[in-house]
Amino acid sequence: MRAALVGIDFGAGDFKASLEELALLARSAGAEPITTITAKRNSPDPAHFVGSGKADEIAQAVLADKVEIVIFNHALSPAQQRNLERRLNVRVVDRTSLILDIFAQRAQSHEGKLQVELAQLQHLATRLIRGWTHLERQKGGIGLRGPGETQLETDRRLIGERVKMLRTRLTKLRKQHETQRRSRGRNQTFSVSLVGYTNAGKSTLFNTLTKAGVYVANQLFATLDTTSRRLYLGADVGNVVVSDTVGFVRELPHQLVAAFRATLEETIHADLLLHVVDGASSVRMEQIEQVNDVLREIGADHIPQILVWNKIDAAGLEPGIERDEYGKISRVFISARSGAGLDLLRDAIVEAAGSRTAAPDAVELEGEEAGFAHADLVPATPHPGPH
């Protein structure tokens, strides 16, 4: 699908990096960016988000390049989206809808599909009027004649019923996860969650550590469903459980954060977070802050965290460990693809697990809230793989 990308520079953040990310998101959704249209504004236009002159420029580009879809790097209001579609005569998608579409394509597990559908329906509920050009009253049969429901009201009611059913199912799955966590907590198994910006190399690192075979690709949101595996780290520590979670992105839609709370709770109940960072990215510090924002939103900002500086081979860095002023490991430099520095990372996990074991009271309190595991025992030998 031929796409035109639209980005408006409001003077905040790295605008160029944001546009590059939009192009990656578009390709991940199956679109092919043909042209990119940019502008600078102090604030969005209430009617079209962009000014009328810029809207005409986009319309000309749509005709000249035979564009089939226009993708905005921003969240549009229902009225702005409707006005733009009328003016451009093609489908208009905002950043939120684009990310929701990618998640819908990538969800594999039953729970993941439920979570994505819930987020989509919550987003759709504010845009129902776009789908209907006829809002006439429904006709009743004999004895039922009267005003009835408008088509819009019917759709809202049906969506509301579906949302209620999805939330009930997700609540049931959440209780199952809690039961699994309590079982693992009784065994006092140390849990580690990989978090980080999407495409930072989490799944590659997960595969290298655990031989899990999780799907890896150089694209955004390659994996959505949380996968957990056991990792043996020697006689002193024994098995730890490592979980690979969904990647984060700037302006992650709130509907997704809410819908994926059950999945993200694997992060909340971890004993240690390995925050994987793309060490070769020019906007890595912004990405770190974006991930920390989501961690704060889901209540996981209190969990001990180690920054895993990945892709050091592309950044020209050497394997190593950094410690904070208290002597605790704060950063580990590795390459998940080549395996460089993975021995240091394992040592860091062992040290973190050992410090928790040294505080038995903390173990007893945290055990009930730890994450779950579901896999066979696997060796801890690294192997090369793609980023």
CSV table of C-alpha atoms in Angstrom, one decimal:
chain,number,residue,atom,x,y,z
A,1,MET,CA,0.0,0.0,0.0
A,2,ARG,CA,1.5,3.3,-1.2
A,3,ALA,CA,1.7,5.7,1.8
A,4,ALA,CA,2.4,9.4,2.4
A,5,LEU,CA,3.9,10.2,5.8
A,6,VAL,CA,3.1,13.5,7.5
A,7,GLY,CA,5.1,14.9,10.4
A,8,ILE,CA,4.6,18.3,12.1
A,9,ASP,CA,7.5,19.7,14.0
A,10,PHE,CA,6.3,21.4,17.2
A,11,GLY,CA,9.8,22.0,18.5
A,12,ALA,CA,9.9,19.1,20.9
A,13,GLY,CA,12.3,16.1,20.8
A,14,ASP,CA,14.3,14.8,17.9
A,15,PHE,CA,12.0,15.4,14.9
A,16,LYS,CA,14.2,13.6,12.4
A,17,ALA,CA,14.4,10.4,14.5
A,18,SER,CA,10.6,10.5,15.1
A,19,LEU,CA,10.1,10.6,11.3
A,20,GLU,CA,12.5,7.7,10.8
A,21,GLU,CA,10.6,5.7,13.4
A,22,LEU,CA,7.3,6.5,11.6
A,23,ALA,CA,8.7,5.1,8.4
A,24,LEU,CA,9.7,1.9,10.3
A,25,LEU,CA,6.2,1.7,11.8
A,26,ALA,CA,4.6,2.1,8.4
A,27,ARG,CA,6.7,-0.7,6.9
A,28,SER,CA,6.0,-2.9,9.8
A,29,ALA,CA,2.3,-2.5,9.1
A,30,GLY,CA,2.8,-3.4,5.5
A,31,ALA,CA,2.8,0.1,3.9
A,32,GLU,CA,5.4,1.5,1.6
A,33,PRO,CA,6.3,5.1,2.3
A,34,ILE,CA,6.4,7.0,-1.1
A,35,THR,CA,6.7,10.6,0.1
A,36,THR,CA,7.2,12.5,3.4
A,37,ILE,CA,5.5,15.8,4.0
A,38,THR,CA,6.7,18.0,6.9
A,39,ALA,CA,5.8,21.3,8.4
A,40,LYS,CA,6.4,23.5,11.5
A,41,ARG,CA,3.7,24.8,13.7
A,42,ASN,CA,3.3,26.1,17.2
A,43,SER,CA,0.0,24.1,17.8
A,44,PRO,CA,-2.3,21.8,15.8
A,45,ASP,CA,-5.0,23.2,13.6
A,46,PRO,CA,-8.4,22.3,15.2
A,47,ALA,CA,-10.0,21.3,11.9
A,48,HIS,CA,-7.2,19.5,9.9
A,49,PHE,CA,-4.3,19.3,12.4
A,50,VAL,CA,-2.3,20.9,9.6
A,51,GLY,CA,-3.2,24.2,8.1
A,52,SER,CA,-5.5,24.4,5.0
A,53,GLY,CA,-2.5,25.2,2.8
A,54,LYS,CA,-0.6,22.2,4.0
A,55,ALA,CA,-3.7,20.0,3.5
A,56,ASP,CA,-3.9,21.1,-0.1
A,57,GLU,CA,-0.2,20.2,-0.5
A,58,ILE,CA,-0.9,16.7,0.9
A,59,ALA,CA,-3.8,16.4,-1.5
A,60,GLN,CA,-1.6,17.3,-4.5
A,61,ALA,CA,1.0,14.7,-3.3
A,62,VAL,CA,-1.8,12.1,-3.0
A,63,LEU,CA,-2.7,12.6,-6.7
A,64,ALA,CA,0.8,13.0,-8.0
A,65,ASP,CA,2.2,9.9,-6.3
A,66,LYS,CA,-1.0,7.8,-6.4
A,67,VAL,CA,-1.0,7.5,-2.6
A,68,GLU,CA,-3.5,5.1,-1.1
A,69,ILE,CA,-3.1,6.0,2.5
A,70,VAL,CA,-1.9,9.0,4.5
A,71,ILE,CA,-0.2,8.3,7.8
A,72,PHE,CA,0.2,11.1,10.5
A,73,ASN,CA,3.0,10.9,13.0
A,74,HIS,CA,0.5,12.2,15.6
A,75,ALA,CA,-2.7,11.4,17.4
A,76,LEU,CA,-5.7,12.9,15.5
A,77,SER,CA,-9.0,13.7,16.9
A,78,PRO,CA,-12.0,12.0,15.3
A,79,ALA,CA,-13.1,15.3,13.7
A,80,GLN,CA,-9.6,16.0,12.3
A,81,GLN,CA,-9.4,12.5,10.9
A,82,ARG,CA,-12.9,12.8,9.3
A,83,ASN,CA,-12.1,16.3,7.8
A,84,LEU,CA,-8.8,15.1,6.4
A,85,GLU,CA,-10.4,12.1,4.7
A,86,ARG,CA,-13.1,14.2,3.1
A,87,ARG,CA,-10.5,16.7,1.8
A,88,LEU,CA,-7.9,14.1,0.6
A,89,ASN,CA,-10.3,11.4,-0.6
A,90,VAL,CA,-8.1,8.6,0.8
A,91,ARG,CA,-7.9,6.8,4.1
A,92,VAL,CA,-6.1,8.8,6.9
A,93,VAL,CA,-4.4,6.9,9.8
A,94,ASP,CA,-2.9,8.5,12.9
A,95,ARG,CA,0.0,7.1,14.9
A,96,THR,CA,-2.3,5.4,17.5
A,97,SER,CA,-4.2,3.5,14.8
A,98,LEU,CA,-1.0,2.5,13.1
A,99,ILE,CA,0.5,1.0,16.2
A,100,LEU,CA,-2.8,-0.8,17.0
A,101,ASP,CA,-2.8,-2.3,13.5
A,102,ILE,CA,0.7,-3.6,13.9
A,103,PHE,CA,-0.2,-5.2,17.2
A,104,ALA,CA,-3.2,-6.8,15.6
A,105,GLN,CA,-1.0,-8.4,13.0
A,106,ARG,CA,1.7,-9.6,15.4
A,107,ALA,CA,-0.4,-11.0,18.3
A,108,GLN,CA,-0.1,-14.8,18.3
A,109,SER,CA,-1.4,-16.0,21.7
A,110,HIS,CA,-5.0,-16.1,22.7
A,111,GLU,CA,-4.3,-13.6,25.4
A,112,GLY,CA,-2.4,-11.3,23.1
A,113,LYS,CA,-5.3,-11.3,20.6
A,114,LEU,CA,-7.8,-10.5,23.3
A,115,GLN,CA,-5.7,-7.6,24.6
A,116,VAL,CA,-5.3,-6.1,21.1
A,117,GLU,CA,-9.0,-6.4,20.3
A,118,LEU,CA,-9.9,-4.7,23.6
A,119,ALA,CA,-7.5,-1.8,22.7
A,120,GLN,CA,-8.9,-1.5,19.2
A,121,LEU,CA,-12.5,-1.4,20.4
A,122,GLN,CA,-11.8,1.2,23.0
A,123,HIS,CA,-10.1,3.3,20.2
A,124,LEU,CA,-12.9,2.7,17.7
A,125,ALA,CA,-15.6,3.7,20.2
A,126,THR,CA,-14.6,7.4,19.8
A,127,ARG,CA,-14.7,7.2,16.0
A,128,LEU,CA,-17.9,5.3,15.3
A,129,ILE,CA,-19.5,8.1,13.4
A,130,ARG,CA,-16.9,7.8,10.7
A,131,GLY,CA,-18.2,4.4,9.7
A,132,TRP,CA,-21.8,5.5,9.1
A,133,THR,CA,-23.3,7.8,6.5
A,134,HIS,CA,-26.9,6.7,7.4
A,135,LEU,CA,-28.1,7.4,10.9
A,136,GLU,CA,-31.8,6.9,10.3
A,137,ARG,CA,-33.9,5.2,12.9
A,138,GLN,CA,-34.3,1.4,12.7
A,139,LYS,CA,-37.8,0.3,11.7
A,140,GLY,CA,-39.7,-2.0,14.1
A,141,GLY,CA,-42.2,-4.7,13.3
A,142,ILE,CA,-45.9,-4.8,14.2
A,143,GLY,CA,-46.3,-3.5,17.7
A,144,LEU,CA,-42.7,-2.4,17.8
A,145,ARG,CA,-42.9,0.8,15.7
A,146,GLY,CA,-41.3,3.8,17.2
A,147,PRO,CA,-38.0,5.7,17.4
A,148,GLY,CA,-35.9,2.6,18.0
A,149,GLU,CA,-32.1,3.0,18.1
A,150,THR,CA,-29.9,4.9,15.7
A,151,GLN,CA,-27.3,2.8,14.0
A,152,LEU,CA,-24.6,4.7,16.0
A,153,GLU,CA,-26.3,3.8,19.3
A,154,THR,CA,-26.6,0.2,18.3
A,155,ASP,CA,-22.9,0.0,17.4
A,156,ARG,CA,-21.9,1.6,20.7
A,157,ARG,CA,-24.0,-0.9,22.6
A,158,LEU,CA,-22.6,-3.9,20.8
A,159,ILE,CA,-19.0,-2.6,21.3
A,160,GLY,CA,-19.7,-2.0,25.0
A,161,GLU,CA,-21.0,-5.6,25.4
A,162,ARG,CA,-17.9,-6.9,23.6
A,163,VAL,CA,-15.5,-4.8,25.7
A,164,LYS,CA,-17.2,-6.1,28.9
A,165,MET,CA,-16.8,-9.7,27.7
A,166,LEU,CA,-13.1,-9.2,26.8
A,167,ARG,CA,-12.4,-7.6,30.2
A,168,THR,CA,-14.0,-10.6,31.9
A,169,ARG,CA,-11.8,-13.0,29.9
A,170,LEU,CA,-8.6,-11.0,30.6
A,171,THR,CA,-9.5,-10.9,34.3
A,172,LYS,CA,-9.7,-14.7,34.4
A,173,LEU,CA,-6.3,-15.0,32.6
A,174,ARG,CA,-4.9,-12.5,35.1
A,175,LYS,CA,-6.0,-14.7,38.0
A,176,GLN,CA,-4.4,-17.7,36.4
A,177,HIS,CA,-1.1,-15.8,36.1
A,178,GLU,CA,-1.3,-14.8,39.7
A,179,THR,CA,-1.7,-18.5,40.7
A,180,GLN,CA,1.4,-19.3,38.6
A,181,ARG,CA,3.3,-16.5,40.3
A,182,ARG,CA,2.4,-17.7,43.8
A,183,SER,CA,3.5,-21.2,42.9
A,184,ARG,CA,6.9,-19.9,41.6
A,185,GLY,CA,7.2,-17.6,44.6
A,186,ARG,CA,7.0,-20.5,47.0
A,187,ASN,CA,10.0,-22.0,45.2
A,188,GLN,CA,11.8,-18.6,45.6
A,189,THR,CA,12.9,-18.6,42.0
A,190,PHE,CA,14.7,-15.4,40.9
A,191,SER,CA,12.9,-13.7,38.0
A,192,VAL,CA,14.4,-11.4,35.4
A,193,SER,CA,12.4,-9.4,32.8
A,194,LEU,CA,13.9,-8.0,29.6
A,195,VAL,CA,12.5,-4.5,28.9
A,196,GLY,CA,13.4,-1.9,26.4
A,197,TYR,CA,12.6,0.2,23.4
A,198,THR,CA,11.3,-1.8,20.4
A,199,ASN,CA,14.0,-3.1,18.1
A,200,ALA,CA,16.7,-2.7,20.8
A,201,GLY,CA,17.6,-6.4,20.6
A,202,LYS,CA,15.6,-7.9,23.5
A,203,SER,CA,14.5,-11.0,21.7
A,204,THR,CA,17.9,-11.6,20.2
A,205,LEU,CA,19.4,-11.4,23.7
A,206,PHE,CA,16.6,-13.7,25.0
A,207,ASN,CA,17.4,-16.3,22.4
A,208,THR,CA,21.1,-16.1,22.9
A,209,LEU,CA,20.7,-16.6,26.7
A,210,THR,CA,18.0,-19.3,26.6
A,211,LYS,CA,18.0,-20.9,23.1
A,212,ALA,CA,14.3,-20.1,23.1
A,213,GLY,CA,13.9,-19.6,19.3
A,214,VAL,CA,11.7,-16.5,19.7
A,215,TYR,CA,11.0,-14.7,16.4
A,216,VAL,CA,13.6,-12.0,15.7
A,217,ALA,CA,13.5,-9.4,12.9
A,218,ASN,CA,14.8,-5.9,12.2
A,219,GLN,CA,11.4,-4.4,12.6
A,220,LEU,CA,9.3,-2.7,15.3
A,221,PHE,CA,7.2,-4.9,17.6
A,222,ALA,CA,8.5,-8.2,16.1
A,223,THR,CA,7.3,-10.0,19.2
A,224,LEU,CA,4.3,-9.1,21.4
A,225,ASP,CA,3.6,-12.1,23.6
A,226,THR,CA,5.6,-12.5,26.8
A,227,THR,CA,7.8,-15.7,26.7
A,228,SER,CA,9.5,-17.1,29.8
A,229,ARG,CA,12.3,-19.6,30.0
A,230,ARG,CA,14.5,-21.0,32.8
A,231,LEU,CA,18.2,-20.3,32.7
A,232,TYR,CA,20.8,-22.2,34.8
A,233,LEU,CA,23.5,-19.9,36.3
A,234,GLY,CA,25.5,-22.3,38.3
A,235,ALA,CA,25.3,-24.1,41.6
A,236,ASP,CA,25.2,-21.0,43.8
A,237,VAL,CA,22.1,-19.5,42.1
A,238,GLY,CA,20.6,-22.4,40.3
A,239,ASN,CA,17.7,-21.6,37.9
A,240,VAL,CA,16.4,-18.1,37.2
A,241,VAL,CA,13.4,-17.3,35.0
A,242,VAL,CA,14.0,-14.9,32.2
A,243,SER,CA,11.0,-13.2,30.4
A,244,ASP,CA,11.0,-11.4,27.1
A,245,THR,CA,8.3,-8.7,27.0
A,246,VAL,CA,6.7,-6.4,24.4
A,247,GLY,CA,8.9,-3.5,23.3
A,248,PHE,CA,8.0,0.1,24.1
A,249,VAL,CA,7.9,3.0,21.8
A,250,ARG,CA,7.4,6.8,22.2
A,251,GLU,CA,3.8,7.8,22.6
A,252,LEU,CA,2.7,4.2,23.1
A,253,PRO,CA,-1.1,4.4,23.0
A,254,HIS,CA,-2.7,4.4,26.4
A,255,GLN,CA,-5.3,1.9,25.2
A,256,LEU,CA,-2.5,-0.5,24.6
A,257,VAL,CA,-0.8,0.1,27.9
A,258,ALA,CA,-4.1,-0.6,29.7
A,259,ALA,CA,-5.0,-3.6,27.5
A,260,PHE,CA,-1.6,-5.2,27.9
A,261,ARG,CA,-1.4,-4.6,31.6
A,262,ALA,CA,-1.8,-8.4,32.2
A,263,THR,CA,1.2,-9.0,30.0
A,264,LEU,CA,3.2,-6.1,31.4
A,265,GLU,CA,2.6,-7.4,34.9
A,266,GLU,CA,5.3,-9.9,34.3
A,267,THR,CA,7.5,-6.9,34.4
A,268,ILE,CA,5.9,-5.5,37.6
A,269,HIS,CA,6.5,-8.8,39.5
A,270,ALA,CA,10.1,-9.3,38.4
A,271,ASP,CA,13.0,-9.3,40.8
A,272,LEU,CA,15.3,-7.6,38.3
A,273,LEU,CA,14.8,-5.6,35.1
A,274,LEU,CA,17.4,-5.9,32.3
A,275,HIS,CA,16.8,-2.6,30.4
A,276,VAL,CA,18.1,-3.4,26.9
A,277,VAL,CA,19.4,-0.3,25.1
A,278,ASP,CA,20.4,0.1,21.4
A,279,GLY,CA,23.9,1.4,22.1
A,280,ALA,CA,24.3,2.4,18.4
A,281,SER,CA,21.2,4.6,18.3
A,282,SER,CA,21.7,8.4,18.3
A,283,VAL,CA,18.5,8.8,20.3
A,284,ARG,CA,19.2,6.1,22.9
A,285,MET,CA,18.9,8.5,25.9
A,286,GLU,CA,15.4,9.6,24.7
A,287,GLN,CA,14.5,5.9,24.3
A,288,ILE,CA,15.6,5.1,27.8
A,289,GLU,CA,13.4,7.8,29.2
A,290,GLN,CA,10.4,6.6,27.1
A,291,VAL,CA,10.8,3.1,28.5
A,292,ASN,CA,11.1,4.5,32.1
A,293,ASP,CA,7.9,6.5,31.5
A,294,VAL,CA,6.0,3.4,30.7
A,295,LEU,CA,7.6,1.5,33.7
A,296,ARG,CA,6.4,4.3,35.9
A,297,GLU,CA,2.9,4.2,34.4
A,298,ILE,CA,2.6,0.4,35.1
A,299,GLY,CA,4.1,0.7,38.6
A,300,ALA,CA,7.4,-1.1,37.8
A,301,ASP,CA,9.8,1.8,38.4
A,302,HIS,CA,10.8,0.6,41.9
A,303,ILE,CA,12.3,-2.7,40.6
A,304,PRO,CA,16.1,-2.9,40.5
A,305,GLN,CA,17.3,-2.2,37.0
A,306,ILE,CA,20.5,-2.8,35.0
A,307,LEU,CA,21.1,-1.0,31.7
A,308,VAL,CA,22.2,-3.5,29.1
A,309,TRP,CA,24.1,-1.5,26.5
A,310,ASN,CA,23.5,-3.7,23.4
A,311,LYS,CA,25.0,-3.6,19.9
A,312,ILE,CA,28.4,-2.5,21.1
A,313,ASP,CA,29.9,-4.0,17.9
A,314,ALA,CA,28.0,-1.4,15.8
A,315,ALA,CA,28.8,1.4,18.3
A,316,GLY,CA,32.5,0.7,18.4
A,317,LEU,CA,32.5,-0.1,22.2
A,318,GLU,CA,34.1,-2.8,24.2
A,319,PRO,CA,32.5,-5.3,26.6
A,320,GLY,CA,32.5,-4.1,30.2
A,321,ILE,CA,30.7,-3.4,33.5
A,322,GLU,CA,30.0,0.0,35.2
A,323,ARG,CA,29.0,0.3,38.9
A,324,ASP,CA,27.2,3.1,40.7
A,325,GLU,CA,28.4,5.0,43.8
A,326,TYR,CA,27.1,2.2,46.0
A,327,GLY,CA,29.1,-0.5,44.2
A,328,LYS,CA,26.1,-2.1,42.4
A,329,ILE,CA,26.3,-2.9,38.7
A,330,SER,CA,24.4,-0.2,36.8
A,331,ARG,CA,25.4,-0.9,33.2
A,332,VAL,CA,26.8,-3.9,31.2
A,333,PHE,CA,28.1,-3.5,27.6
A,334,ILE,CA,27.3,-6.4,25.4
A,335,SER,CA,26.6,-7.6,21.8
A,336,ALA,CA,23.7,-10.1,21.7
A,337,ARG,CA,24.6,-10.9,18.1
A,338,SER,CA,28.2,-11.8,18.6
A,339,GLY,CA,27.9,-12.9,22.3
A,340,ALA,CA,30.6,-10.4,23.4
A,341,GLY,CA,30.1,-9.5,27.1
A,342,LEU,CA,27.4,-12.1,27.8
A,343,ASP,CA,29.6,-13.7,30.5
A,344,LEU,CA,29.6,-10.3,32.2
A,345,LEU,CA,25.8,-10.1,32.0
A,346,ARG,CA,25.4,-13.5,33.5
A,347,ASP,CA,27.8,-12.5,36.3
A,348,ALA,CA,25.6,-9.3,36.9
A,349,ILE,CA,22.5,-11.5,37.1
A,350,VAL,CA,24.2,-13.9,39.6
A,351,GLU,CA,25.3,-10.9,41.7
A,352,ALA,CA,21.8,-9.4,41.7
A,353,ALA,CA,20.3,-12.8,42.6
A,354,GLY,CA,22.9,-13.3,45.3
A,355,SER,CA,22.1,-10.0,46.9
A,356,ARG,CA,18.4,-10.9,47.1
A,357,THR,CA,19.3,-14.3,48.6
A,358,ALA,CA,21.3,-12.5,51.3
A,359,ALA,CA,18.0,-10.8,52.4
A,360,PRO,CA,15.7,-13.7,53.3
A,361,ASP,CA,12.9,-11.4,54.6
A,362,ALA,CA,12.8,-9.7,51.2
A,363,VAL,CA,12.6,-13.1,49.4
A,364,GLU,CA,9.6,-14.1,51.5
A,365,LEU,CA,7.7,-10.8,50.7
A,366,GLU,CA,8.5,-10.8,47.0
A,367,GLY,CA,8.0,-14.4,46.4
A,368,GLU,CA,4.2,-14.1,46.3
A,369,GLU,CA,4.4,-11.4,43.7
A,370,ALA,CA,7.0,-12.9,41.3
A,371,GLY,CA,6.5,-13.7,37.6
A,372,PHE,CA,5.7,-17.1,36.1
A,373,ALA,CA,7.8,-19.6,34.2
A,374,HIS,CA,6.9,-22.1,31.5
A,375,ALA,CA,9.7,-24.0,29.8
A,376,ASP,CA,12.3,-26.7,30.1
A,377,LEU,CA,15.7,-26.2,31.6
A,378,VAL,CA,18.1,-24.8,29.1
A,379,PRO,CA,21.9,-24.3,29.1
A,380,ALA,CA,23.5,-20.8,29.4
A,381,THR,CA,25.8,-21.0,26.4
A,382,PRO,CA,25.7,-18.1,24.0
A,383,HIS,CA,25.4,-18.4,20.2
A,384,PRO,CA,25.5,-15.7,17.5
A,385,GLY,CA,22.2,-14.4,16.1
A,386,PRO,CA,20.8,-11.4,14.3
A,387,HIS,CA,20.1,-8.2,16.1
